[in-house]
Amino acid sequence: MGFRKKNKSPPVLSHEFVIQNHADMVSCVAMIILLGLMFEVTAKYAIMFITVQYNVTYTLVFNTDDRPEPVNFYKYGPKDMATVFFYVLIAIILHALIQEYILDKINRRLHLSKTKHSKFNESGQLAAFYLFSFIWGASILTAEEFATNPTYLWEGYPHNHMFFQVKFFYICQLAYWLHALPELYFQKVRKEDIPRQLNYICLYIFHIAGAYILNLHRLGLILLVPHYLVELLFHASRLFYFSDENKQKGFTLWALLFVIARLLTLTLSVLTFGFGLARTENQGFSIADGNFNILTVRISCLAAICLTQAWMMWKFINFQLKKWREHSQNQATKKRVTSPKSRPSKKELSRGNAVNGVMKLEERTSPRAKKPKAS
């Protein structure tokens, strides 16, 4: 299946050939993995890429009158890298589909410049991802008790058992942000935009992988959902701004929610690492048990979160100052254009040759008719 319209056929295996046909090549690799399920010899290897691994079943009794019911939990392990790799391929294919069948069609109608075209594609892709992740994450939070009771963020640590939805959510998150690295090459991102995008991509990978490996998936999930909501609002506002520059009200709401999200992140992080985990009974370092509740790890995690939030606030303040300067320059330009010097004087307007403030040149230049003298 082709995702890109090709006018010319570039040389095989050249840079342009790979960029134009990367979605087709990736889909072939994913198809080979899926075909591996058809044969008994390769099925045990193919299923490692497709399905979530490390299933653990426990028999639990929810009420005294009920019978024991089997409940499936999941741990993490090295095989998760194969699962993440497969869903990286799926993310690349979905990226190409959204780009060709949605964003490219809108771009052709808007006739954007090269700079706005690149930012529009970036915001379009991220808005779709943030919307999907926010709805998925919010549905998980509504089903979990730690969304309403903050003590569940540290009680019973280490939380080395996850439900299927939680683990699959983290697998997909890691796959998406890892797929964003080769997309910088596939989408021909401008050189001046690569450092900025690399910064937030690496930060996402670092924090999500850290929460997953350190068994802090509860805290990571409850921090990601409001953060994704704020980012969704920003990129949606930017899409509306590119379609009509007068639509800027969304940025005001985004600025308010951005500050609230940063305060919420810092509050929950300090509460979890500074008070909750520091007072739990099960403290120690054990990779086999998934327990990382020691002072060094807690301080490192809290420092990483605080530094990231401080960096984001610094970028936010610079962004707001830049917008304020641009707004001030635009207002100054408008005042110069509508300055009193460029308007006609009051004496000229007071004459009978002006109608609604506009001089009638024809009447002004034409000679006044003289009355004939009476004989």
XYZ file of C-alpha atoms in Angstrom:
375
model
C 0.000 0.000 0.000
C 1.329 3.444 -0.876
C 1.151 6.354 1.478
C 2.946 8.935 -0.658
C 2.254 10.102 -4.180
C 5.429 9.778 -6.190
C 5.977 11.929 -9.250
C 9.496 10.682 -9.970
C 11.208 7.456 -9.045
C 14.429 8.248 -7.145
C 17.339 5.794 -7.150
C 16.725 2.668 -5.074
C 17.958 2.886 -1.473
C 18.789 6.575 -1.855
C 17.777 9.039 0.854
C 14.823 10.290 -1.169
C 13.700 6.740 -1.920
C 13.745 5.790 1.770
C 11.882 8.949 2.765
C 9.180 8.490 0.140
C 8.699 4.767 0.760
C 9.486 4.449 4.487
C 5.870 3.658 5.399
C 5.697 0.871 2.802
C 9.001 -0.593 3.990
C 7.949 -0.491 7.643
C 4.572 -2.056 6.857
C 6.386 -4.941 5.129
C 8.448 -5.591 8.277
C 5.301 -5.527 10.421
C 3.584 -7.904 7.980
C 6.477 -10.360 8.205
C 6.131 -10.408 11.995
C 2.391 -11.016 11.723
C 2.941 -13.818 9.210
C 5.172 -15.486 11.767
C 2.046 -16.347 13.772
C 0.950 -18.768 11.025
C 3.807 -21.211 11.557
C 4.422 -23.183 14.710
C 8.198 -22.753 14.535
C 8.078 -18.950 14.419
C 4.866 -18.369 16.378
C 6.576 -18.359 19.762
C 8.919 -15.619 18.546
C 6.306 -13.572 16.694
C 3.926 -13.530 19.644
C 6.690 -11.966 21.738
C 6.534 -8.903 19.447
C 2.768 -8.574 19.284
C 1.326 -9.459 22.695
C 2.121 -8.113 26.162
C 4.551 -10.375 28.040
C 5.130 -11.440 31.666
C 1.608 -12.429 32.595
C 1.041 -13.381 36.244
C -2.279 -14.794 37.485
C -3.447 -14.500 41.082
C -6.606 -15.804 42.719
C -8.249 -13.051 44.740
C -11.369 -12.841 46.894
C -13.046 -9.431 46.621
C -15.859 -10.067 49.125
C -16.262 -12.651 51.879
C -19.332 -14.144 50.206
C -17.794 -14.360 46.741
C -15.746 -17.167 45.275
C -12.082 -16.679 44.454
C -11.587 -15.191 40.996
C -8.418 -15.311 38.876
C -6.983 -11.872 38.130
C -4.270 -11.266 35.549
C -1.377 -8.936 36.330
C 1.719 -8.068 34.338
C 5.326 -7.355 35.178
C 8.044 -5.869 32.989
C 11.134 -7.523 31.581
C 13.613 -7.596 28.685
C 11.039 -9.052 26.261
C 9.144 -5.772 26.440
C 11.764 -4.274 24.111
C 10.523 -6.560 21.324
C 6.926 -5.464 21.961
C 7.938 -1.822 21.960
C 9.792 -2.335 18.659
C 6.710 -3.776 16.968
C 4.511 -0.895 18.099
C 7.153 1.559 16.947
C 6.506 0.163 13.463
C 2.756 0.588 13.959
C 3.287 4.186 15.099
C 5.310 4.989 11.965
C 2.540 3.598 9.755
C -0.170 5.560 11.596
C 1.982 8.684 11.382
C 2.151 8.336 7.598
C -1.611 7.751 7.342
C -2.455 10.866 9.366
C 0.072 12.911 7.406
C -1.178 11.968 3.950
C -4.918 11.600 4.385
C -5.544 14.452 6.845
C -2.736 16.973 7.272
C -1.518 17.166 3.669
C -5.067 17.792 2.420
C -5.576 20.604 4.933
C -2.178 22.103 4.069
C -3.086 22.306 0.397
C -6.148 24.356 1.275
C -4.443 26.733 3.694
C -1.392 27.512 1.480
C 0.948 27.946 4.463
C 4.561 29.054 4.319
C 7.375 26.548 4.861
C 7.795 27.515 8.522
C 4.088 27.344 9.290
C 3.768 24.173 7.227
C 6.324 22.397 9.413
C 4.725 23.604 12.652
C 1.269 22.687 11.387
C 2.358 19.115 10.690
C 4.020 18.861 14.101
C 0.955 20.176 15.937
C -1.396 18.007 13.898
C 0.470 14.821 14.742
C 0.893 15.698 18.418
C -2.711 16.835 18.833
C -3.969 13.474 17.543
C -1.622 11.599 19.893
C -2.421 13.755 22.926
C -6.145 13.393 22.350
C -5.933 9.608 22.112
C -3.580 9.316 25.109
C -5.645 11.661 27.280
C -8.877 9.736 26.677
C -7.123 6.408 27.247
C -5.300 7.580 30.367
C -8.410 9.229 31.828
C -10.376 6.002 31.355
C -7.673 4.113 33.284
C -7.694 6.673 36.083
C -11.462 6.457 36.474
C -11.156 2.688 36.947
C -8.311 2.960 39.486
C -8.667 4.100 43.086
C -5.431 6.075 43.230
C -7.045 8.766 41.078
C -9.147 9.885 44.074
C -6.910 8.754 46.959
C -3.315 10.085 46.749
C -2.085 7.596 49.370
C -2.330 4.820 46.772
C 0.606 6.474 44.993
C 2.998 5.105 47.640
C 1.076 2.581 49.731
C 2.053 -0.987 48.928
C 5.202 0.035 47.041
C 6.813 -1.557 45.035
C 3.932 -1.638 42.573
C 5.509 -4.288 40.377
C 2.148 -5.686 39.234
C 0.180 -3.861 36.576
C -3.159 -4.418 34.941
C -3.178 -5.070 31.197
C -4.416 -1.567 30.314
C -1.711 0.112 32.395
C 1.140 -1.902 30.925
C -0.127 -1.614 27.361
C -0.514 2.144 27.883
C 3.162 2.449 28.827
C 4.235 0.197 25.946
C 2.395 2.435 23.486
C 3.772 5.604 25.076
C 7.347 4.409 24.768
C 6.717 3.201 21.215
C 5.304 6.552 20.112
C 8.112 8.687 21.484
C 10.765 6.301 20.165
C 9.159 6.429 16.724
C 9.444 10.224 16.824
C 13.245 9.951 16.543
C 13.378 8.414 13.024
C 10.458 10.646 12.005
C 12.796 13.618 12.253
C 14.547 12.111 9.223
C 11.479 10.753 7.444
C 9.589 14.066 7.653
C 12.599 16.186 6.624
C 12.410 18.347 9.727
C 14.336 21.582 9.356
C 17.756 21.696 11.016
C 16.789 24.642 13.225
C 13.767 22.704 14.567
C 15.595 19.445 15.321
C 17.202 20.506 18.667
C 13.879 21.754 20.028
C 12.034 18.565 19.089
C 14.865 16.354 20.325
C 14.671 18.037 23.725
C 11.056 17.185 24.461
C 11.217 13.750 22.784
C 14.155 12.681 24.962
C 12.490 14.120 28.065
C 9.341 12.088 27.396
C 11.332 8.892 26.858
C 13.425 9.493 29.982
C 10.498 10.183 32.316
C 8.116 7.526 30.974
C 10.807 4.832 30.947
C 11.880 5.879 34.449
C 8.363 5.587 35.831
C 7.959 2.207 34.109
C 11.261 0.690 35.284
C 11.140 2.078 38.835
C 7.580 0.769 39.356
C 6.219 4.293 39.666
C 3.592 3.752 36.983
C 0.809 5.074 39.236
C 2.524 8.421 39.727
C 3.571 8.555 36.080
C 0.040 7.943 34.866
C -1.577 10.515 37.117
C 1.005 13.120 36.022
C 0.788 12.331 32.306
C -2.980 12.730 31.958
C -3.263 16.427 32.989
C -0.016 17.202 31.167
C -1.394 15.704 27.955
C -4.586 17.735 28.363
C -2.582 20.963 28.541
C -0.448 20.004 25.533
C -3.551 19.017 23.579
C -5.043 22.460 24.184
C -1.837 24.186 23.064
C -1.475 22.299 19.787
C -5.181 22.524 19.026
C -4.988 26.296 19.585
C -1.987 26.478 17.277
C -3.881 24.612 14.558
C -6.776 27.066 14.812
C -4.296 29.955 14.781
C -2.757 28.733 11.511
C -6.214 28.543 9.923
C -7.195 32.008 11.220
C -4.725 34.296 13.018
C -7.551 36.025 14.892
C -8.331 32.841 16.844
C -6.005 33.232 19.836
C -8.324 32.743 22.815
C -7.180 29.147 23.229
C -3.665 30.299 24.147
C -5.014 32.238 27.135
C -6.743 29.168 28.540
C -3.647 27.088 27.799
C -1.422 29.525 29.732
C -3.654 29.255 32.802
C -3.833 25.457 32.712
C -0.103 25.198 32.031
C 0.761 26.888 35.328
C -1.812 24.790 37.211
C -0.396 21.576 35.720
C 3.137 22.530 36.768
C 1.996 23.202 40.343
C 0.051 19.934 40.420
C 3.085 18.002 39.181
C 5.389 19.510 41.782
C 2.872 19.003 44.590
C 2.248 15.327 43.848
C 5.964 14.648 43.307
C 7.014 16.219 46.609
C 4.137 14.474 48.381
C 5.101 11.069 46.925
C 8.903 11.172 47.210
C 9.304 13.512 50.164
C 6.578 12.190 52.476
C 4.906 9.038 51.153
C 7.748 6.770 50.069
C 10.055 8.120 52.782
C 7.673 6.855 55.501
C 6.740 3.471 54.080
C 7.976 0.368 55.851
C 9.287 -1.450 52.777
C 12.457 0.530 52.096
C 15.491 -0.848 50.349
C 17.058 -1.562 46.975
C 16.287 -4.859 45.239
C 16.193 -5.264 41.460
C 14.675 -8.745 41.774
C 11.758 -7.431 43.839
C 11.489 -4.191 41.895
C 12.064 -2.135 45.038
C 13.953 1.141 44.509
C 12.809 2.954 47.645
C 16.093 4.394 48.866
C 17.093 7.996 49.558
C 19.363 8.312 46.515
C 16.686 7.181 44.063
C 14.002 9.344 45.685
C 16.176 12.462 45.564
C 17.227 11.736 41.964
C 13.628 11.281 40.821
C 12.427 14.401 42.606
C 15.338 16.445 41.271
C 14.687 15.250 37.699
C 11.015 16.218 37.921
C 11.720 19.603 39.527
C 14.410 20.490 36.993
C 12.131 19.518 34.118
C 9.287 21.630 35.484
C 11.643 24.583 36.013
C 12.904 24.239 32.421
C 9.336 24.135 31.115
C 8.393 27.234 33.112
C 11.462 29.033 31.773
C 10.464 28.207 28.204
C 6.890 29.240 28.988
C 7.957 32.636 30.372
C 10.183 33.315 27.359
C 7.319 32.366 25.039
C 4.934 34.757 26.795
C 7.491 37.587 26.740
C 8.055 37.045 23.023
C 4.324 37.209 22.331
C 4.012 40.337 24.473
C 6.813 42.065 22.549
C 5.249 41.143 19.215
C 1.902 42.467 20.406
C 3.509 45.740 21.555
C 5.279 46.181 18.217
C 2.052 45.580 16.314
C 0.226 48.151 18.424
C 3.011 50.688 17.874
C 2.871 50.082 14.118
C -0.885 50.631 14.057
C -0.520 53.920 15.942
C 2.035 55.155 13.414
C -0.230 54.307 10.499
C -3.225 56.085 12.058
C -1.221 59.089 13.360
C -2.865 62.567 13.099
C -0.187 63.825 10.678
C -1.507 61.604 7.914
C -5.054 62.848 8.317
C -6.432 66.028 6.613
C -6.366 69.191 8.751
C -9.454 70.530 10.489
C -9.438 73.639 8.299
C -9.688 71.511 5.182
C -12.450 69.377 6.694
C -14.354 72.490 7.813
C -14.662 73.745 4.258
C -17.620 72.755 2.210
C -15.517 70.625 -0.060
C -15.327 67.593 2.304
C -17.974 64.943 2.676
C -17.551 62.458 5.535
C -13.933 63.505 5.991
C -12.988 62.926 2.288
C -11.939 65.790 0.078
C -13.699 66.154 -3.238
C -10.883 67.037 -5.559
C -13.163 67.696 -8.494
C -15.132 70.379 -6.673
C -11.990 71.871 -5.137
C -10.171 72.360 -8.416
C -13.135 73.448 -10.503
C -13.685 77.259 -10.693
C -16.730 78.684 -8.903
C -19.410 79.796 -11.306
C -19.962 83.593 -11.273
C -23.418 85.110 -11.171
C -24.225 87.276 -14.208
C -24.564 90.997 -13.439
C -27.921 92.551 -13.867
C -28.005 94.989 -16.736
